[in-house]
CSV table of C-alpha atoms in Angstrom, one decimal:
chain,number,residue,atom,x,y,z
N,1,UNK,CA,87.7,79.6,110.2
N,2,UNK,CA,88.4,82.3,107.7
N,3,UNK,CA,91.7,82.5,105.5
N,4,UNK,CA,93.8,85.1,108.0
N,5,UNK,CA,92.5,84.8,111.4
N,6,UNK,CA,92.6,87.7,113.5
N,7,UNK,CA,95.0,87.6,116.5
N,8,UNK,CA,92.0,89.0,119.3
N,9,UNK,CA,89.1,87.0,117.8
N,10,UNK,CA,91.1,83.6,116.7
N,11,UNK,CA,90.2,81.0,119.3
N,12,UNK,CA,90.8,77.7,119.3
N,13,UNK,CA,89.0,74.8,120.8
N,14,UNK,CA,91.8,73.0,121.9
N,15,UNK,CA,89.8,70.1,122.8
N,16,UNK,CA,88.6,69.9,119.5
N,17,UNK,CA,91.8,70.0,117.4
N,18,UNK,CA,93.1,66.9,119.6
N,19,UNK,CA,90.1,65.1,119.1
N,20,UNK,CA,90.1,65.7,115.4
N,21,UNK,CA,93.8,64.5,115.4
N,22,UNK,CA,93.5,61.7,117.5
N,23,UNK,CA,91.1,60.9,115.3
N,24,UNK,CA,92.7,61.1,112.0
N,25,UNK,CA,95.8,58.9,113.5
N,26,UNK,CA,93.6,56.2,114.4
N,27,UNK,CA,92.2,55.9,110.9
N,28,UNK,CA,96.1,55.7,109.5
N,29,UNK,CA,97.1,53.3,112.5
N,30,UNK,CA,99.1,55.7,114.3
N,31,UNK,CA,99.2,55.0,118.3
N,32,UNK,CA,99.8,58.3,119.9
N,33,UNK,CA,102.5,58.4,123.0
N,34,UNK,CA,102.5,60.1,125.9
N,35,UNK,CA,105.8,61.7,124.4
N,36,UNK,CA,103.2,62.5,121.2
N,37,UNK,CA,100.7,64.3,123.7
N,38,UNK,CA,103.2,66.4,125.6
N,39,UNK,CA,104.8,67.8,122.4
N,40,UNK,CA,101.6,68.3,121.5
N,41,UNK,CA,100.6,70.2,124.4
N,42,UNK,CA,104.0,72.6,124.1
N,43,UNK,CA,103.3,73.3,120.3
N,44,UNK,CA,99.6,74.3,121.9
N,45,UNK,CA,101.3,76.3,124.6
N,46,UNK,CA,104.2,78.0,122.4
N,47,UNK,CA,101.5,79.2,119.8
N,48,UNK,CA,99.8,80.6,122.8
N,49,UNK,CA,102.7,82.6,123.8
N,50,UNK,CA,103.1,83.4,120.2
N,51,UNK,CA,99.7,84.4,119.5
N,52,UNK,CA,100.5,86.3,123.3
N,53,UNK,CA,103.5,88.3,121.8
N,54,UNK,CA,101.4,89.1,118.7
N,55,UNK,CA,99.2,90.9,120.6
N,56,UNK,CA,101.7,92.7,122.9
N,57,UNK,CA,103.6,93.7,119.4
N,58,UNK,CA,100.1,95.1,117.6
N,59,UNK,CA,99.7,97.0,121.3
N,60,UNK,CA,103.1,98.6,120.5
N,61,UNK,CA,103.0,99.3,117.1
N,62,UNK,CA,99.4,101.1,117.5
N,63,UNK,CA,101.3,103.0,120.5
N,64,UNK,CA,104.1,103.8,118.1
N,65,UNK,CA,101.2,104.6,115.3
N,66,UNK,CA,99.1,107.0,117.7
N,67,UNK,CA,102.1,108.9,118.8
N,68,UNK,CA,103.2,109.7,114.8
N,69,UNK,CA,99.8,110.7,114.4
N,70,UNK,CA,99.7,112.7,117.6
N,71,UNK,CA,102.6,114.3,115.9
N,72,UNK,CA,101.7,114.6,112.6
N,73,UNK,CA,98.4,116.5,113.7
N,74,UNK,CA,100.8,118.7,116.3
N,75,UNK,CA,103.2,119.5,113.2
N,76,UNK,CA,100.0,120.4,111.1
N,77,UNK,CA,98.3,122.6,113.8
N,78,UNK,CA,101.9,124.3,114.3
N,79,UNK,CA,102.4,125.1,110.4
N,80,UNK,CA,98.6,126.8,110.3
N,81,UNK,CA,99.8,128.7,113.3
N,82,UNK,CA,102.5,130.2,111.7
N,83,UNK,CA,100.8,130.5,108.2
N,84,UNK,CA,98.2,133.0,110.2
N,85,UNK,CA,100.8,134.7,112.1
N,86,UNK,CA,102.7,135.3,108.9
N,87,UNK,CA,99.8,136.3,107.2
N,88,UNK,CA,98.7,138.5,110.1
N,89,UNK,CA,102.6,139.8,110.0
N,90,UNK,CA,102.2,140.9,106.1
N,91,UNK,CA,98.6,142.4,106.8
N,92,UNK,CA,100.4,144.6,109.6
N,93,UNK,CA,103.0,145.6,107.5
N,94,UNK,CA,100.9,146.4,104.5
N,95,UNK,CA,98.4,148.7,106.4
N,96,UNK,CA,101.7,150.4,107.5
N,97,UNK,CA,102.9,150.9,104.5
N,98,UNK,CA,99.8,152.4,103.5
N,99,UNK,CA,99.4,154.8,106.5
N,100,UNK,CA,103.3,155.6,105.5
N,101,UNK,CA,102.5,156.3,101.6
N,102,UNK,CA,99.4,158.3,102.5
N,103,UNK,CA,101.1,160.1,105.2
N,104,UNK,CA,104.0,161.1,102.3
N,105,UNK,CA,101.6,161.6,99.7
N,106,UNK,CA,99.9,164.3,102.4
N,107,UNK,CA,103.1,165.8,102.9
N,108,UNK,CA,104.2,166.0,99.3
N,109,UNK,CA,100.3,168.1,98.3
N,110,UNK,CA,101.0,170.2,100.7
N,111,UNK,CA,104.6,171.2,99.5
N,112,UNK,CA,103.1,171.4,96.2
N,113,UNK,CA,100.2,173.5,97.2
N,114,UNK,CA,102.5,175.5,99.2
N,115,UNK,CA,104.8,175.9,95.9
N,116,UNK,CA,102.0,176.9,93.6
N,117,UNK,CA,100.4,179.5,96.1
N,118,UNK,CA,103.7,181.4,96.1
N,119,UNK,CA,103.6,181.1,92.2
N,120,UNK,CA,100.2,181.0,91.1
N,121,UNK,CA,97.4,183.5,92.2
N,122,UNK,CA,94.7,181.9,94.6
N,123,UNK,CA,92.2,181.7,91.6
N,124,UNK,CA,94.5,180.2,89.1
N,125,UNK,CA,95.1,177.5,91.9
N,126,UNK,CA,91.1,177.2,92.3
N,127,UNK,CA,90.8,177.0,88.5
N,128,UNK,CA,93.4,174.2,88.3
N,129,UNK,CA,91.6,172.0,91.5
N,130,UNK,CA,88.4,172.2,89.3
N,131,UNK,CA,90.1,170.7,85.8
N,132,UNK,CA,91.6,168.1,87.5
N,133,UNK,CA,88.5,167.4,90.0
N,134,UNK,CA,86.9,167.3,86.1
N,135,UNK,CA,89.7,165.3,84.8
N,136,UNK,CA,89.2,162.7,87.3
N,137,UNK,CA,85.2,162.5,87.0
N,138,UNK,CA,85.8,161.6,82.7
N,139,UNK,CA,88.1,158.7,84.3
């Protein structure tokens, strides 16, 4: 028998042990009652509820275990949920921001181009485009 017995594979012979016992009491001279027997045969039957309620207690506690974990991996699925929504959520309000900025930006060019027409003769304006269209090309 190993050193810690498991509760669903430790069985024991019971016939056995009281042989062995009886046995060992003979050798020292003991006589063994009836009295000796039946105490016997409630310390047998009280480490068979025992060894009952073990196994009803492990039952529970890997009941009590499976719902943390069922939990646990709930809690985990939830948080990625709400990491991709909120990541979805920043996305969106990036792309709007964008749409925003360039709409802005399209309004402010034309404002400008609008300014510099009423200052600046079509050609001048054409000239300018180019240099910058040149400036940006050296970038």
């Amino acid at each position: 028998m190993s050193s810690s017995p498991s509760w669903d594979t430790w069985d024991v012979d019971e016939r056995f042990v009281r042989q062995i016992i009886e046995a060992a009491n003979r050798r020292a001279g003991k006589i063994i009652t009836d009295e000796d027997k039946a105490r016997r045969q409630r310390q047998m039957k009280n480490a068979e509820k025992v060894k009952e309620l073990a196994m009803a207690i492990s039952k529970k506690n890997n009941s009590v275990a499976e719902r943390v974990r069922c939990y646990i991996r709930h809690s985990q699925e939830v948080e990625e949920d709400i990491r991709k929504l909120t990541q979805n959520m920043i996305e969106v309000k990036v792309q709007r921001l964008k749409e925003e900025f360039d709409r802005k930006l399209a309004k402010h060019r034309q404002v400008l181009h609008s300014d510099l027409c009423t200052y600046f003769p079509l050609s001048e304006i054409a000239r300018l485009e180019d240099s910058i269209e040149q400036l940006r090309k050296v970038d």
